[in-house]
CSV table of C-alpha atoms in Angstrom, one decimal:
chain,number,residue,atom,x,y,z
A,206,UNK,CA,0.0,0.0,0.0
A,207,UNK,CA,2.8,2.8,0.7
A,208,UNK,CA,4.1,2.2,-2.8
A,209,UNK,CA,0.9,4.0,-4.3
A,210,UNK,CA,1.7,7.2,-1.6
A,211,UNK,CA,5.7,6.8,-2.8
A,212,UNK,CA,4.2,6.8,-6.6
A,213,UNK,CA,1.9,10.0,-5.8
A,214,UNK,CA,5.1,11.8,-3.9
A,215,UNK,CA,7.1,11.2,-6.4
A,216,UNK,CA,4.8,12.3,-9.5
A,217,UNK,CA,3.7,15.5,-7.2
A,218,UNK,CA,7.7,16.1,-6.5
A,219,UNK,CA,8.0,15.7,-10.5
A,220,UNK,CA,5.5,18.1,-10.9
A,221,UNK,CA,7.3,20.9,-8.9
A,222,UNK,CA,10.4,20.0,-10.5
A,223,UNK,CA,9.6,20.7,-13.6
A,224,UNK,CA,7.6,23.8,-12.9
A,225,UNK,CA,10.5,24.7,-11.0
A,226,UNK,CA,12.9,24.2,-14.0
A,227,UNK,CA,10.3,26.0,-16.1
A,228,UNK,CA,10.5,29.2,-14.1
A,229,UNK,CA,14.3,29.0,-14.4
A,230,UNK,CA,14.7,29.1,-17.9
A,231,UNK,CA,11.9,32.1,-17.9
A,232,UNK,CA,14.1,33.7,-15.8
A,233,UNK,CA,17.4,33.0,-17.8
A,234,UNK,CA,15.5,34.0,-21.4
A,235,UNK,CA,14.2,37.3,-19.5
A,236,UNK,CA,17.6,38.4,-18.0
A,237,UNK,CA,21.0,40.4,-18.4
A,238,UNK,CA,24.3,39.2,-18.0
A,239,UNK,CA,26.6,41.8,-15.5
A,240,UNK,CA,29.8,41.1,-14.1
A,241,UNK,CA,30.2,41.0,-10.3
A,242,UNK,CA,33.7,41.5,-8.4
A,243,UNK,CA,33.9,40.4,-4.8
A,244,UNK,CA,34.3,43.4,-2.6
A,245,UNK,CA,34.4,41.4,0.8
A,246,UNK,CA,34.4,38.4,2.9
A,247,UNK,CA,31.6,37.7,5.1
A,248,UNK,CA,32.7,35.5,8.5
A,249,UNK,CA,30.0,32.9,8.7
A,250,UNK,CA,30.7,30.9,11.9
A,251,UNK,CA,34.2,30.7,11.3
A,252,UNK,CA,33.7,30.0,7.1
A,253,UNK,CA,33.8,32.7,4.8
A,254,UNK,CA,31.1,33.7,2.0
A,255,UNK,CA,31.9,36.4,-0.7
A,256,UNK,CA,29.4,39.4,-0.8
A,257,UNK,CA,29.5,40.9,-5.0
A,258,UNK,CA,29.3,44.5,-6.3
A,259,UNK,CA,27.4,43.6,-9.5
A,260,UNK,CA,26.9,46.3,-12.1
A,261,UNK,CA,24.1,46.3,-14.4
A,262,UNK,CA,23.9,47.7,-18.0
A,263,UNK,CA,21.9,50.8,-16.3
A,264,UNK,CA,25.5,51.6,-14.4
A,265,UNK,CA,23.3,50.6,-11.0
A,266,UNK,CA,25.2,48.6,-8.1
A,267,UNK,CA,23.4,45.4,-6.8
A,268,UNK,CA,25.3,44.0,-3.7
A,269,UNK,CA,24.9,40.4,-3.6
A,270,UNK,CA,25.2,37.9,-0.8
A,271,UNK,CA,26.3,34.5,-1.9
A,272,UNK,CA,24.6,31.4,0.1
A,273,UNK,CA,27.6,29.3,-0.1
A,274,UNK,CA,30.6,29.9,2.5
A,275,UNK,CA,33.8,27.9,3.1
A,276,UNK,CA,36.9,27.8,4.8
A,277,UNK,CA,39.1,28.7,3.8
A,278,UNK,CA,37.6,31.0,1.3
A,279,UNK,CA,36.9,29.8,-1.9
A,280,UNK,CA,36.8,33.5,-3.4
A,281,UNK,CA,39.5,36.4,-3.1
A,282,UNK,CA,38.8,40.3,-3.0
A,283,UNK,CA,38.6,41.0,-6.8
A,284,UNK,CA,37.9,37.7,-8.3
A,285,UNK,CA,35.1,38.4,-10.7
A,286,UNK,CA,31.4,35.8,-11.5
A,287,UNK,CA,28.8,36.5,-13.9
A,288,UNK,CA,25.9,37.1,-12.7
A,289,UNK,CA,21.7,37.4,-14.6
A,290,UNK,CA,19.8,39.5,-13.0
A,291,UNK,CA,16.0,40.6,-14.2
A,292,UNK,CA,15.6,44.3,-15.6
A,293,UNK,CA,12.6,44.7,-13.7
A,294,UNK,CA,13.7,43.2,-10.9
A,295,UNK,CA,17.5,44.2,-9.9
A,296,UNK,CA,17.6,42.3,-6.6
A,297,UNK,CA,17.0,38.8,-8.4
A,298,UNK,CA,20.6,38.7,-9.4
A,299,UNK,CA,21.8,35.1,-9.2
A,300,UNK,CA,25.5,33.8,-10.2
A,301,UNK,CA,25.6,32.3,-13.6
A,302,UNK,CA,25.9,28.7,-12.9
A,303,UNK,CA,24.2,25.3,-13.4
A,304,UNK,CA,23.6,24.8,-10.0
A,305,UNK,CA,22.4,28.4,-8.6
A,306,UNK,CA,20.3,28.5,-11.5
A,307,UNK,CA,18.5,25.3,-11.4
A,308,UNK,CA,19.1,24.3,-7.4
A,309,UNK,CA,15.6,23.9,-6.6
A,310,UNK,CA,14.6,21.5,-10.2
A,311,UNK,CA,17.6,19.3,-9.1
A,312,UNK,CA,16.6,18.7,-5.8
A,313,UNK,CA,13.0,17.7,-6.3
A,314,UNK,CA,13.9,16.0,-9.2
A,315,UNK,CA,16.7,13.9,-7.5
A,316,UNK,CA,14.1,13.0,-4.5
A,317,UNK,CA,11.2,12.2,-7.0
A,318,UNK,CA,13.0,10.0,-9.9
A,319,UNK,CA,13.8,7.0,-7.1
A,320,UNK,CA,10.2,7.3,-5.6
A,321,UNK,CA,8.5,7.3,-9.1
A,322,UNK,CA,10.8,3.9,-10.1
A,323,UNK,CA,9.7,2.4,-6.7
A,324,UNK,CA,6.3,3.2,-6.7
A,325,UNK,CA,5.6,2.4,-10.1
A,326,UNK,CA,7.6,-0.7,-9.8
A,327,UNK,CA,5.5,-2.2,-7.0
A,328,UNK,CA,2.3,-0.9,-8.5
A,329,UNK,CA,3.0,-2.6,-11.6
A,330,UNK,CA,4.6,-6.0,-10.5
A,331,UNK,CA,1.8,-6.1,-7.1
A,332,UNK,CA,-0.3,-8.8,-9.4
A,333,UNK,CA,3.0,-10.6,-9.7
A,334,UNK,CA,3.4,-10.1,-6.2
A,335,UNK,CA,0.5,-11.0,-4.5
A,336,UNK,CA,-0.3,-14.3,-6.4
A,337,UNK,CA,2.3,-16.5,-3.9
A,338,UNK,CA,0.5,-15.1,-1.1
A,339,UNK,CA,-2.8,-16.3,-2.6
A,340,UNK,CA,-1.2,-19.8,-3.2
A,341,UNK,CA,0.0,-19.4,0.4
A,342,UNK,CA,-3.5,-19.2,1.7
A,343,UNK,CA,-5.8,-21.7,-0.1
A,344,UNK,CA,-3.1,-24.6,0.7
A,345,UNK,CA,-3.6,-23.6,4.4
A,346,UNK,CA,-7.1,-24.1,3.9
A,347,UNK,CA,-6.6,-27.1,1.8
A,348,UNK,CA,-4.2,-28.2,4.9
């Protein structure tokens, strides 16, 4: 019985992914490329995460925080990303990279490709399945 809830999970998780992966390309077709340089080091619990000046095409500054932080740094004051950002929307800048760009498709789509195999594997061997557990029961009768 659980297989049919890992079967819906997984389709619904499917679902989101692609919309998910959907939105990103919109957001990729719809954007401008800038070039950020890293102006600082932000001390994270002891790891270090690289905050960007990125200038747009408009000569505007959008100062952008990077979620990932290591230590040692991974970055150096002055190393230089690409970044998209929306027109319309300056503080969507995101670094140009597979994984920033398409974090949230990945994810659900890594968690909902072994639930969708499972699920539909059960569902469609259960006949296969279930019929020793039928034999099982009418030779205890039998018996």
């Amino acid at each position: 019985m659980w297989y049919k809830l890992y079967l819906l999970a997984g389709i619904i998780l499917l679902t989101v992914s692609l919309y998910k992966f959907k939105q990103s390309i919109d957001f990729i077709r719809r954007s401008e490329r800038a070039v950020g340089t890293v102006i600082s080091l932000e001390d994270i619990d002891g790891a270090y995460s690289p905050v960007f000046a990125v200038k747009t095409k408009e000569n505007d500054q959008i100062i952008y925080h990077h979620a990932a932080a290591s230590n040692p740094a991974a970055w150096d004051i002055g190393e230089e990303a690409t970044f998209l950002y929306d027109p319309g929307n300056p503080g969507s800048a995101t670094m140009m990279s597979y994984f920033w760009l398409f974090n949230w498709a990945i994810l659900f789509l890594a968690i909902a490709i072994p639930l969708v195999i499972v699920g539909a594997g059960y569902f469609l061997l259960s006949p296969l399945i279930r019929l020793p557990e039928a034999a099982t029961i009418v030779k205890r009768r039998i018996i």
